[in-house]
Short mmCIF file of C-alpha atoms and ligand atoms in Angstrom, two decimals:
data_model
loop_
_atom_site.label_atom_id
_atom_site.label_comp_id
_atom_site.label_asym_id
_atom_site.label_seq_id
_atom_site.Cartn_x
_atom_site.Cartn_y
_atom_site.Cartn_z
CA UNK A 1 -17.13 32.74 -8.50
CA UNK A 2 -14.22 30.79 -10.13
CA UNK A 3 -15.22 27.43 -10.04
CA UNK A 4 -17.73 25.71 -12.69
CA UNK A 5 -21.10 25.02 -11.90
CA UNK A 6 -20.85 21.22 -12.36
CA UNK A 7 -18.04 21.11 -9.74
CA UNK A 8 -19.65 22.55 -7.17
CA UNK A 9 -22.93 20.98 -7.78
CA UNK A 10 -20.64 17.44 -7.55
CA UNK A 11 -19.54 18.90 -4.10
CA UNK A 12 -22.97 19.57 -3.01
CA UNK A 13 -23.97 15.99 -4.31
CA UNK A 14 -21.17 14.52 -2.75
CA UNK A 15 -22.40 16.13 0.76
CA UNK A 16 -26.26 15.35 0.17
CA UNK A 17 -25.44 11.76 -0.80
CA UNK A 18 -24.83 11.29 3.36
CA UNK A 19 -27.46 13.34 4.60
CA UNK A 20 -30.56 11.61 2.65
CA UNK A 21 -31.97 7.45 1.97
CA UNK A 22 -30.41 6.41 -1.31
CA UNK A 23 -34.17 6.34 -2.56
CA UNK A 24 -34.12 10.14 -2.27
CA UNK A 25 -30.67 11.14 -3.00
CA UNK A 26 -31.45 9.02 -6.60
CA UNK A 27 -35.12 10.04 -7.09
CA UNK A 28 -34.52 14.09 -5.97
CA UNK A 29 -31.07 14.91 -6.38
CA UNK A 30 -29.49 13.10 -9.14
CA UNK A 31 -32.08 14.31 -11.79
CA UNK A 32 -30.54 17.77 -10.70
CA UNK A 33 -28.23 19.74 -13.73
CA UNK A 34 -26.37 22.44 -12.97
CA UNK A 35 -26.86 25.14 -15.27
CA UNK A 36 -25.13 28.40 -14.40
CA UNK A 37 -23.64 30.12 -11.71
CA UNK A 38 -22.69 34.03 -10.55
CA UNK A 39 -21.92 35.97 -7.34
CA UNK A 40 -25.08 35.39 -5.93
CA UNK A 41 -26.82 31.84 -6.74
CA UNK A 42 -26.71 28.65 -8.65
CA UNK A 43 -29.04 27.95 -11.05
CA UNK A 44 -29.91 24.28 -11.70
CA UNK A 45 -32.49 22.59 -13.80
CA UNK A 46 -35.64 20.49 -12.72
CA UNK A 47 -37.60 18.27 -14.49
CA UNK A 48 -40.48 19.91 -13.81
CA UNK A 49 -42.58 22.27 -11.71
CA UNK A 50 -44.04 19.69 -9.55
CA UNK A 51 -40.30 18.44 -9.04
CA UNK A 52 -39.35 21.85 -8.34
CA UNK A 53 -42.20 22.29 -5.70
CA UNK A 54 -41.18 19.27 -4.20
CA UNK A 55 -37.36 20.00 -3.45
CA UNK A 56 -38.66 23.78 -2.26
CA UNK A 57 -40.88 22.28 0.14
CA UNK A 58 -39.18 19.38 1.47
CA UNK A 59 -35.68 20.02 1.01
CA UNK A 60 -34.68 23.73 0.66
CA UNK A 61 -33.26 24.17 3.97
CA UNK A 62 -31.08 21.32 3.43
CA UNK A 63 -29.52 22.60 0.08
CA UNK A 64 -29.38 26.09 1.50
CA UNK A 65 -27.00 24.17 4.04
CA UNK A 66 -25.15 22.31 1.59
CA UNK A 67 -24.43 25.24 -0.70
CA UNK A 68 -22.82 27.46 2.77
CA UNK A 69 -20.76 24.43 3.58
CA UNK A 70 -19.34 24.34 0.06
CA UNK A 71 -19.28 27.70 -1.61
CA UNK A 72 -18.47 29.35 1.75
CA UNK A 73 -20.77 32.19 1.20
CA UNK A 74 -24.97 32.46 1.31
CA UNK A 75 -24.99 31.09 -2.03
CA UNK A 76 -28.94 30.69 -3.58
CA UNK A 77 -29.80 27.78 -5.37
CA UNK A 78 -31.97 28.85 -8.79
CA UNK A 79 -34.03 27.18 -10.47
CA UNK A 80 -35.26 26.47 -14.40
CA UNK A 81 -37.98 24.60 -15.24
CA UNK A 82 -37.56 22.40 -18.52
CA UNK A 83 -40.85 21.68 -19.89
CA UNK A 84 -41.09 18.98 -22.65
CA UNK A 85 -43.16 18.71 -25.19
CA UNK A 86 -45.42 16.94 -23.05
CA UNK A 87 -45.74 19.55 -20.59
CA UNK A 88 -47.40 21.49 -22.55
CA UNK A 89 -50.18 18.75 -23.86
CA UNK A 90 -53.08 20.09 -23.07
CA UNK A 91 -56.63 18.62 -21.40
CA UNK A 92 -59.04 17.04 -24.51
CA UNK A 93 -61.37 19.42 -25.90
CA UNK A 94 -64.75 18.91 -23.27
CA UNK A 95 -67.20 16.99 -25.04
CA UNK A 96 -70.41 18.18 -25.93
CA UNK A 97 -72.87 19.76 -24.03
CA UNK A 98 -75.08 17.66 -22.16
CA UNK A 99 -73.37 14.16 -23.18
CA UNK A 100 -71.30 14.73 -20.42
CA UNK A 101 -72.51 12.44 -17.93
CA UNK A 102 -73.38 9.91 -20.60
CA UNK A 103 -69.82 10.00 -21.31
CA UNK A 104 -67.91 9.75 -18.24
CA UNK A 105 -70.66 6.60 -17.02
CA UNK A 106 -69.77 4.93 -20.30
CA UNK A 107 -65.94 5.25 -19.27
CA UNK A 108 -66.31 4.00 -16.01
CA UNK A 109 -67.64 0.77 -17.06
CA UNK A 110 -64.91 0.66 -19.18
CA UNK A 111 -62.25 1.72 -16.71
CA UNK A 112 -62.83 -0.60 -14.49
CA UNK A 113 -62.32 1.99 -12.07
CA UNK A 114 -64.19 1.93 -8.55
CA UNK A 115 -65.39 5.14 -7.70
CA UNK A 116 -64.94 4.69 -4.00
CA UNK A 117 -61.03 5.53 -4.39
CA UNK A 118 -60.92 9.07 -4.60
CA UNK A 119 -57.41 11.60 -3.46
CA UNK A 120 -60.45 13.04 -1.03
CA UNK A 121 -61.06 9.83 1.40
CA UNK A 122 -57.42 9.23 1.11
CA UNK A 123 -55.80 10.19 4.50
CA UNK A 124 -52.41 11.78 3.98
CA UNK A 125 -49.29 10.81 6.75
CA UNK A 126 -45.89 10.68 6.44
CA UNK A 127 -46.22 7.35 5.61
CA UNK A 128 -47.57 7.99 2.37
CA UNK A 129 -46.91 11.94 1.73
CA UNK A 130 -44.52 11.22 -1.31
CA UNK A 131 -46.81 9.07 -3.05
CA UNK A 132 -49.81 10.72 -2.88
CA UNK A 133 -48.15 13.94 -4.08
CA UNK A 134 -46.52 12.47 -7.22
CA UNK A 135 -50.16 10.47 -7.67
CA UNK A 136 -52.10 13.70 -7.29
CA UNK A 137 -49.05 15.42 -9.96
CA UNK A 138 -49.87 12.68 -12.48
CA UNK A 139 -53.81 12.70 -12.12
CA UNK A 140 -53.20 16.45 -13.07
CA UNK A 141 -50.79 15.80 -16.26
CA UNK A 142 -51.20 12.66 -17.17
CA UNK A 143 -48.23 11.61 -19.07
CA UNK A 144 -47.22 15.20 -19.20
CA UNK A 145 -44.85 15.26 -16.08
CA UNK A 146 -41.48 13.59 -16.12
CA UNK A 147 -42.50 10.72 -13.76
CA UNK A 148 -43.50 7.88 -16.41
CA UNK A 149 -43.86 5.05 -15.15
CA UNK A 150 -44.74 5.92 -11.75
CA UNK A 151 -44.37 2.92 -10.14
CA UNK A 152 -45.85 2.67 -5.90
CA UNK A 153 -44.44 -0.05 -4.24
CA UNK A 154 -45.33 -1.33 -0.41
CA UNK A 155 -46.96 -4.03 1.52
CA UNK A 156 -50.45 -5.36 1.60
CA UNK A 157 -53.42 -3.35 2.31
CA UNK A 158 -51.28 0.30 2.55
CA UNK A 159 -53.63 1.83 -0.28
CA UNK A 160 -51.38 1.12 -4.18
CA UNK A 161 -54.19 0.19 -5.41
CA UNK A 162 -56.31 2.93 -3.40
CA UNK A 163 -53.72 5.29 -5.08
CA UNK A 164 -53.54 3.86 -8.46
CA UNK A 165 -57.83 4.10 -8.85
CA UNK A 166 -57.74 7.73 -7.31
CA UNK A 167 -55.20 9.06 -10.31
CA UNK A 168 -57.37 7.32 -12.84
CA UNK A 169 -61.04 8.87 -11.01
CA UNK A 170 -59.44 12.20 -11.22
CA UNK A 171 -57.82 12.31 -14.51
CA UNK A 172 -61.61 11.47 -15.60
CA UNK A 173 -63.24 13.79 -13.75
CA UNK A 174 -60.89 16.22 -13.93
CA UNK A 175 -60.77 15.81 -18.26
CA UNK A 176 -56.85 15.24 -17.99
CA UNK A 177 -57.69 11.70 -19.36
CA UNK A 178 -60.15 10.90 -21.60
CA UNK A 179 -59.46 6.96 -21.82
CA UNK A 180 -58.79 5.25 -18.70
CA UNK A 181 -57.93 1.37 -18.12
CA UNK A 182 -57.18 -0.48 -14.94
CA UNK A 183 -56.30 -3.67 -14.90
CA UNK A 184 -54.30 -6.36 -12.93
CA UNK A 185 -50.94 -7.98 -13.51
CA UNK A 186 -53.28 -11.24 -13.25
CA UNK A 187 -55.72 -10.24 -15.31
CA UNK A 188 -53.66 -8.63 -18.33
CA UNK A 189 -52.17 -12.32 -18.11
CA UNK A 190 -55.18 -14.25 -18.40
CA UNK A 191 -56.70 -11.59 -21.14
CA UNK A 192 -53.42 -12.23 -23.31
CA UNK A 193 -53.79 -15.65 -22.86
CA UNK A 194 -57.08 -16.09 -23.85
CA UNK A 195 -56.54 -14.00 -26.47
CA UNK A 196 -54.20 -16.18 -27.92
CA UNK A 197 -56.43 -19.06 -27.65
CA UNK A 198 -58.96 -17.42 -29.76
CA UNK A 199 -56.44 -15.88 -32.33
CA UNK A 200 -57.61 -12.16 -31.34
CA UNK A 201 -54.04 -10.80 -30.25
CA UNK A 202 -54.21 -7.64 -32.52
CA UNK A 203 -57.72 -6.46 -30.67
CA UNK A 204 -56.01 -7.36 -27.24
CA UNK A 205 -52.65 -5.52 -28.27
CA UNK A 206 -55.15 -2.53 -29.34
CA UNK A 207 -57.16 -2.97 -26.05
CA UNK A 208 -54.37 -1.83 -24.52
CA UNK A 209 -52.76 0.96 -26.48
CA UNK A 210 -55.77 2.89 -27.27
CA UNK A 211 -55.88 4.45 -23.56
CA UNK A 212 -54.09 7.77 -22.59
CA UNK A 213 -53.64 6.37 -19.06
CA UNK A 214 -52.88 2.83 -18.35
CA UNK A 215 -53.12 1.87 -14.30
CA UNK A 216 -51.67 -2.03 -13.99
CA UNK A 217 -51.96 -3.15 -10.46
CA UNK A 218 -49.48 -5.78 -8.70
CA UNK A 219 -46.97 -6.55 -11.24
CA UNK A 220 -45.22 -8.79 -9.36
CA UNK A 221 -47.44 -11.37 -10.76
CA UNK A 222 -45.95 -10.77 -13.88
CA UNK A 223 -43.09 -12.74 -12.51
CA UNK A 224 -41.49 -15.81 -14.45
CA UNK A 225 -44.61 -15.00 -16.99
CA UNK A 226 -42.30 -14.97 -19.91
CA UNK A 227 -44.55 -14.06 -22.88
CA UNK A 228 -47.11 -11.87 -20.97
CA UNK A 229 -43.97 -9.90 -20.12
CA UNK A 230 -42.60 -10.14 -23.68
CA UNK A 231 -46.27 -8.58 -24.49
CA UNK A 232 -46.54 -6.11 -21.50
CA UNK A 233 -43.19 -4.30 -22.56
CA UNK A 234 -44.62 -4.01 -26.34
CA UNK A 235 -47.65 -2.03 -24.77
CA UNK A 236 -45.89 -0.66 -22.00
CA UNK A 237 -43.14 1.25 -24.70
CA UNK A 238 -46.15 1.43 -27.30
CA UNK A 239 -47.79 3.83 -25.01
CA UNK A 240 -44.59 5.42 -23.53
CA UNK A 241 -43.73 6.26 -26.82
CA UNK A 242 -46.83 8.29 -27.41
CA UNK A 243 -46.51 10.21 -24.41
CA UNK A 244 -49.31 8.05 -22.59
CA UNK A 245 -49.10 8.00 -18.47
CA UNK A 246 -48.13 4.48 -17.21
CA UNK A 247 -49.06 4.03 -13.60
CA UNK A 248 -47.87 0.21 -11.87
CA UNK A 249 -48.26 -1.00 -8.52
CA UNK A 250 -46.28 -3.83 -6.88
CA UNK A 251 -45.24 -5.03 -3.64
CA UNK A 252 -41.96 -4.71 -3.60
CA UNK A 253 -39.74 -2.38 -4.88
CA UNK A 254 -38.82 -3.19 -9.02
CA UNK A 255 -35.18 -3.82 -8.03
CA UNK A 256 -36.08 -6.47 -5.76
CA UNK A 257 -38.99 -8.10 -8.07
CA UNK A 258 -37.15 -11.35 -9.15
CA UNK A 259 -38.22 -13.92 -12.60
CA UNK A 260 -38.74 -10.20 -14.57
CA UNK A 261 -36.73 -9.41 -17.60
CA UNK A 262 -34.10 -6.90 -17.25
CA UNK A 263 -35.25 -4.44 -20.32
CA UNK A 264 -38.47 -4.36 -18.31
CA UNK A 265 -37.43 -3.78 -15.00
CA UNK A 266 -35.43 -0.94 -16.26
CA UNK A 267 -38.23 0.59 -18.00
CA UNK A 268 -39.53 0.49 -14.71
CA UNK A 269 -36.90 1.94 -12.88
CA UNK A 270 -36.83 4.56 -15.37
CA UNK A 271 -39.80 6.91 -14.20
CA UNK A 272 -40.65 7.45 -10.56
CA UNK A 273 -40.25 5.18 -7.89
CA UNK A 274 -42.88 5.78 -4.49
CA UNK A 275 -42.89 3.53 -1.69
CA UNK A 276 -45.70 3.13 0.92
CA UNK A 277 -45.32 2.60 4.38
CA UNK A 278 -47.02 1.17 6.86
CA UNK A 279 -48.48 3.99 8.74
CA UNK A 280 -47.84 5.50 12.17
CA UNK A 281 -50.33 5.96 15.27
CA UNK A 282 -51.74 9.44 14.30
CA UNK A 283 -52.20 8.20 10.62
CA UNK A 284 -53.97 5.06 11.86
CA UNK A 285 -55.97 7.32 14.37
CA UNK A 286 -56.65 9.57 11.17
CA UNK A 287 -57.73 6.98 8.97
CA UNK A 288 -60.40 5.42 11.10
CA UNK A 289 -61.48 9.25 12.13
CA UNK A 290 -62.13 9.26 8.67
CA UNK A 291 -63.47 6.08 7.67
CA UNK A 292 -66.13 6.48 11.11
CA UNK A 293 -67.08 9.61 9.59
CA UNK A 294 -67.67 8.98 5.98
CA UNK A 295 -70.37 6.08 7.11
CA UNK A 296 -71.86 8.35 9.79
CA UNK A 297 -70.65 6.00 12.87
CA UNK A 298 -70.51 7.77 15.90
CA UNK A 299 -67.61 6.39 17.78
CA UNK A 300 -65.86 7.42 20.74
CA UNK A 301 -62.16 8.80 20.46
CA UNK A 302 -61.10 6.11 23.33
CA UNK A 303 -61.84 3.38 21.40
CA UNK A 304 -60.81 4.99 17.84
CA UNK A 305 -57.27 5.01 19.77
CA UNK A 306 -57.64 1.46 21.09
CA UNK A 307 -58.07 -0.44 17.63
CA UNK A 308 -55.42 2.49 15.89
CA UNK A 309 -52.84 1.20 19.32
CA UNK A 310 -53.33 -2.57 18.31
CA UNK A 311 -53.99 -2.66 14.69
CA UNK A 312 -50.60 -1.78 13.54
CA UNK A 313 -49.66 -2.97 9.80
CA UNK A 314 -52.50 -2.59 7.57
CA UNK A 315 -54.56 -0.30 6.45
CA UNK A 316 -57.44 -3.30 5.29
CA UNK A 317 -56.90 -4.58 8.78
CA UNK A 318 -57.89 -1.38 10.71
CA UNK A 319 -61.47 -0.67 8.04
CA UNK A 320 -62.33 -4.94 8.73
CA UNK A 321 -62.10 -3.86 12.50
CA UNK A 322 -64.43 -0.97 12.41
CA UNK A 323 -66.69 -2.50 9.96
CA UNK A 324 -67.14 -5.55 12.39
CA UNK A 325 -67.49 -3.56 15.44
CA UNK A 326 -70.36 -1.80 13.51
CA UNK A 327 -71.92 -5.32 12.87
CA UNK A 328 -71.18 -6.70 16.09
CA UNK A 329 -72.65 -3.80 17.57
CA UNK A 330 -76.04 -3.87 15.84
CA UNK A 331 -76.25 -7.58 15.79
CA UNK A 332 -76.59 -7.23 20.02
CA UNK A 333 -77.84 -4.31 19.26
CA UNK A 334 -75.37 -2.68 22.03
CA UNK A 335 -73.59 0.79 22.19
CA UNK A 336 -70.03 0.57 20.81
CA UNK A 337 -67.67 0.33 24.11
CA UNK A 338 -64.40 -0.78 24.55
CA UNK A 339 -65.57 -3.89 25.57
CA UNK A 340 -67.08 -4.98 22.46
CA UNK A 341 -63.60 -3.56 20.77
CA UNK A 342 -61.87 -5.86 22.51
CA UNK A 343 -64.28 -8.39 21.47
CA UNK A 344 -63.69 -7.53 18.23
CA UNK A 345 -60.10 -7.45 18.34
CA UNK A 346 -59.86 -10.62 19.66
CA UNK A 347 -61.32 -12.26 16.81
CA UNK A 348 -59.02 -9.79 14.37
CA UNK A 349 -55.92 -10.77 16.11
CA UNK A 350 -56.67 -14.09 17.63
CA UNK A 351 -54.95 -13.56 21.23
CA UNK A 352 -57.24 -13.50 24.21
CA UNK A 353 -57.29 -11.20 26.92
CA UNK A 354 -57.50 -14.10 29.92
CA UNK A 355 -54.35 -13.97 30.79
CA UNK A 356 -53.39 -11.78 33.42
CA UNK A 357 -51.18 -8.87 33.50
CA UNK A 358 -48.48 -9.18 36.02
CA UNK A 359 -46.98 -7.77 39.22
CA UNK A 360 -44.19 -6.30 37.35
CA UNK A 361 -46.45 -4.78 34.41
CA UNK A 362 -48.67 -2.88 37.02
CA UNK A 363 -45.59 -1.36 38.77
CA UNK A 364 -44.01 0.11 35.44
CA UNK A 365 -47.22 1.42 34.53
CA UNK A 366 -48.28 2.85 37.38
CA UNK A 367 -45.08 4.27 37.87
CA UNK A 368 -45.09 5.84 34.20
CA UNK A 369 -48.67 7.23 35.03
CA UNK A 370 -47.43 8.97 37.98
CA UNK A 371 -44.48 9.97 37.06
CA UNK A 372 -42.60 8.04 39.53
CA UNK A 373 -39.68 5.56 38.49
CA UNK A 374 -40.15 1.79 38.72
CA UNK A 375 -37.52 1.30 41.55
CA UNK A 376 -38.93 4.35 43.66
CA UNK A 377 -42.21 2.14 43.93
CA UNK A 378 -40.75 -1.09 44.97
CA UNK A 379 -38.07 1.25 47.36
CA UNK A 380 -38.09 2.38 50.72
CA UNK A 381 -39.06 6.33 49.49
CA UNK A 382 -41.46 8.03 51.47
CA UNK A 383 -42.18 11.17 49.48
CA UNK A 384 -45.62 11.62 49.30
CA UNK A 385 -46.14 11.35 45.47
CA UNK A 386 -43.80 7.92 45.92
CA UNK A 387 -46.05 6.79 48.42
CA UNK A 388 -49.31 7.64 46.36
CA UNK A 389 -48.38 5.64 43.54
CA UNK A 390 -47.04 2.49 45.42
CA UNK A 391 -50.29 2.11 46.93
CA UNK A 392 -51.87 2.88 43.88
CA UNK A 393 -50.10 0.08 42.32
CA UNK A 394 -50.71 -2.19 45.30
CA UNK A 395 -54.04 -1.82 45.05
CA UNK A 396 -54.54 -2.52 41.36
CA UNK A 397 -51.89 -5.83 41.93
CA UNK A 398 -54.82 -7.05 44.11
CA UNK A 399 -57.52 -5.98 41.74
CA UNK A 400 -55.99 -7.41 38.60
CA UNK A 401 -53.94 -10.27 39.13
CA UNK A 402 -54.52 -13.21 41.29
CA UNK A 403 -51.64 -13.35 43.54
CA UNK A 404 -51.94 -13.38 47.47
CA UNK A 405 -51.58 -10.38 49.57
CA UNK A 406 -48.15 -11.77 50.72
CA UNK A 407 -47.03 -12.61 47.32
CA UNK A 408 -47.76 -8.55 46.57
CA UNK A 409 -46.24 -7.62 49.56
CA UNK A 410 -43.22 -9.55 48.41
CA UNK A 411 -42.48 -7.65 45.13
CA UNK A 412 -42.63 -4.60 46.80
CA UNK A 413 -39.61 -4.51 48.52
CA UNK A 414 -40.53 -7.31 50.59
CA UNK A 415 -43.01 -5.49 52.89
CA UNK A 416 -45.79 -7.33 54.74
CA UNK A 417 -49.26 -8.48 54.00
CA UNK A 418 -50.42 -5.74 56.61
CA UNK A 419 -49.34 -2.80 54.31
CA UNK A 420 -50.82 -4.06 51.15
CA UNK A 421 -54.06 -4.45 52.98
CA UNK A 422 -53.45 -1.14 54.11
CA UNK A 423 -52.58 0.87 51.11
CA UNK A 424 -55.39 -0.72 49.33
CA UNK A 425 -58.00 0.85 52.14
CA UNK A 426 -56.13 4.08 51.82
CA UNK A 427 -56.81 3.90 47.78
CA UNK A 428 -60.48 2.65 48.16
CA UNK A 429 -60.99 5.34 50.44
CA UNK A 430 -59.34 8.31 48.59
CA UNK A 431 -61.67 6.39 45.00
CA UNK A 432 -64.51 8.00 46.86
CA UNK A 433 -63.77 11.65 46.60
CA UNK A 434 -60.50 11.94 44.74
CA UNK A 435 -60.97 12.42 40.71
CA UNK A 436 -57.81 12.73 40.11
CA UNK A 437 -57.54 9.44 41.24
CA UNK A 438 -59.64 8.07 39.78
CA UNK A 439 -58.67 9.03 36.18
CA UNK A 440 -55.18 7.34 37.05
CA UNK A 441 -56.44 4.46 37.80
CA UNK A 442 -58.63 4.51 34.22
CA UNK A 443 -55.52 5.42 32.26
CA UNK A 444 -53.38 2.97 34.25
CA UNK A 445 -55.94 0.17 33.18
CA UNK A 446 -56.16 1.19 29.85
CA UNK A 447 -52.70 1.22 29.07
CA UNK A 448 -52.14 -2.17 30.64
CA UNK A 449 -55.45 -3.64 28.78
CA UNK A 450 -53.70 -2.07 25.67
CA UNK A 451 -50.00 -3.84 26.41
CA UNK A 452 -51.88 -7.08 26.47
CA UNK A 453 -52.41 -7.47 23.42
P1 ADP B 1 -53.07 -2.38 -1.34
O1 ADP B 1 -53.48 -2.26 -2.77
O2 ADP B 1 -51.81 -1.64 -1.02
O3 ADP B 1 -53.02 -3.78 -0.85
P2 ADP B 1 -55.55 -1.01 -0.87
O4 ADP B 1 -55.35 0.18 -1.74
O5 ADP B 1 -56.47 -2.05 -1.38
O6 ADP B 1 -54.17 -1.64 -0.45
O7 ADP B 1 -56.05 -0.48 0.56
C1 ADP B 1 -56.70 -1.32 1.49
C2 ADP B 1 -57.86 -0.56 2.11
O8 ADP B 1 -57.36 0.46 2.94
C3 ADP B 1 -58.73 0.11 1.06
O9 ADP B 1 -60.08 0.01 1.44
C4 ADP B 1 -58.27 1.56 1.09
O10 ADP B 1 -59.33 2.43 0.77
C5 ADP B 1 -57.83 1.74 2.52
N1 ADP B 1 -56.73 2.68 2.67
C6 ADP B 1 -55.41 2.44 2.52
N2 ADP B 1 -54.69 3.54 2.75
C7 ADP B 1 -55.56 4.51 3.05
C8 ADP B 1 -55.43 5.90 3.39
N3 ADP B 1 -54.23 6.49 3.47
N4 ADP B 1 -56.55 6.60 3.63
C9 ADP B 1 -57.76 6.01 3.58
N5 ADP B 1 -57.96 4.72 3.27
C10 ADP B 1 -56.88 3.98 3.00
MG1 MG B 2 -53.96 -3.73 -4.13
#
């Protein structure tokens, strides 16, 4: 091989910096050195072995690419491990036998940590994959992997603080930590301030250093707070300094947090940056699988799906709705059906369900049920699975909305009042015996019921 390994790593860059989000080319990629190279592969350094895990996992196939396209032959990639001094810090001595449990009670008052957030109820998605991974990597090595600060970043209710808690329950449990604190943005502020007030800075400032694993939740808050920042970066590069994990959550990413000073927001910048997203269907459907199992509700999958299909953006949203349906539920002291869901979501989102779907809504749907396109229905066709669904849909225009026969006729293709009457005896007829049918109809129903919202 007679080119250098930096140049060819810049090629590969060069290439990767299209293929991948900016977030990832800069968090995965750049940190990247090229160390070596020979006939057969390319040997690079990593961070660290949870680094290393990640690129194998997630991105291997995608360097293996890169590497063809640019060194022309099946090139490996390598890699080597650097492991600061850090890296090899190892878990505090247990303590004694039998104060155990004393002990770790005593630090959970003083963590202010809720036990309830654990990596276990956590539902993994896509939505959150990256996070949770570098979370669980710090909760493991706390202050001993390369990712310090971590900061997670995303909107309300998507589980930071969830997150945050679960890395500080674990490094307890797990004796990776031995002093935990959590604390807000807000109430770090109000601490320092009072602090002042009664001249007790030093014990505040030592409140704060004297942990191995500081969790500060929402930092945006910190925000045009000049002093409490002034005071936050003393402890934040205090404990940095002596290899103590930093963990911050905010709601935006640091780059876009406004009012902050710059030295801080590139201490921020300077560890690892996770995002949260909101989360997808399956993650939704996950998370209240989940949640209905951990308190022993026994809930059918139709109407898990219904609140995961309208409860879209937050994660607090989607437990309030289960958690009222529970109450409404016992309150009447009624089954849980998807009427009282819809009850319940139309408190949660406020719209109502009285207006009626229309003409146009039933034929689309319908049509998608069947498998039938939207113009077939309202055309002239006379294939029989045509004809099934256009009186399928005739009969549900009559059943769900309130327009006249000849209205209905009307919109399909302009037929008579005759054939809708007709098509909807051919469907009440066929209800009687025909299962298949029948479950159309249901899933026709549900989905519009669903599109109302
Ligand atoms: P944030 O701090 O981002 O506003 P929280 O961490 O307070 O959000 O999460 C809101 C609620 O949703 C919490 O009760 C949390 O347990 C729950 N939650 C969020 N994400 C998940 C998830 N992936 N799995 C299980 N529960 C979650
Ligand atoms: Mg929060």
């Amino acid at each position: 091989m007679n080119t250098s390994p930096e140049r060819l790593w810049e090629e590969c860059l060069q290439l990767l910096r299209g293929r991948v989000p900016d977030q990832t080319f800069e968090t995965w990629f750049k940190p990247i050195k090229p160390l070596d190279i020979d006939q057969k592969k390319l040997t690079v350094q990593v961070p660290s072995h949870f680094f290393y895990e990640w690129i194998e996992n997630h991105y291997r196939e995608l360097i293996a690419a890169v590497l063809q396209k640019v060194s022309g032959n099946g090139l490996k990639l390598a890699y080597s491990v650097v492991y600061t001094e850090d890296d090899h810090q190892v878990a505090p001595p247990p303590a004694p036998m039998g104060s155990n449990q004393v002990f770790s009670r005593q630090q959970q008052v003083e963590s202010y940590l809720n036990e309830r957030y654990t990596f276990e109820n956590f539902v993994e998605g896509d939505n959150n994959e990256f996070a949770r991974a570098a979370a669980l990597a710090i909760a493991e090595a706390p202050g001993g992997t390369s990712f310090n600060p971590l900061v997670i970043y995303g909107g309300v209710g998507l589980g930071k603080t969830h997150l945050a808690q679960a890395i500080g329950n674990k490094s307890l449990q797990d004796g990776t930590a031995r002093r935990v604190l959590y604390t807000s943005s807000e109430k770090f502020t109000i601490e320092f301030i009072n602090s002042i007030k009664n001249n007790k800075t030093t014990e505040f400032s030592e409140h704060y250093r004297n942990v191995d694993l500081l969790l500060v939740d929402d930092v945006q808050f910190f925000q045009k707070k000049e002093s409490t920042q002034e005071q936050f970066f003393h402890t934040f590069n205090a404990l940095y300094q002596a290899g103590k994990q930093i963990v911050l959550t905010s709601d935006r990413a640091p780059k876009e947090l406004s009012g902050m000073e710059e030295r801080l927001l590139s201490r921020f910048q300077a560890g690892l940056i996770a995002d949260i997203q909101p989360p997808d269907l399956e993650t939704r459907i996950a998370i209240l699988q989940h949640k209905a199992q951990e308190d022993g509700i026994e809930i059918s999958y139709d109407i898990i799906e219904f609140l995961a299909a309208n409860i879209t953006s937050n994660v607090r949203e989607l437990e309030g709705a289960l958690i009222r349906l529970l109450a409404f539920s016992s309150l009447s002291n009624t089954d849980i059906t998807v009427d009282l869901a819809k009850r319940v979501l139309r408190e949660i989102i406020g719209k109502s369900f009285s207006s009626s779907v229309s003409i146009e809504d039933i034929q689309r749907t319908t049509g998608e049920v069947m498998g039938v396109g939207e113009s077939e229905i309202i055309g002239k066709g006379r294939k029989q699975e045509v004809a099934r669904a256009r009186q399928l849909a005739m009969y549900l225009c009559r059943e769900m909305t309130h327009s006249s026969l000849k209205t209905i006729g009307l919109h399909f293709g302009g037929r008579d009042h005759s054939t809708v009457v007709h098509a909807c005896k051919v469907v009440e007829d066929k209800m009687q015996k025909d299962s298949d049918l029948n479950q159309q109809i249901k899933s026709v129903k549900h989905k519009l019921e669903i599109g109302q919202f």
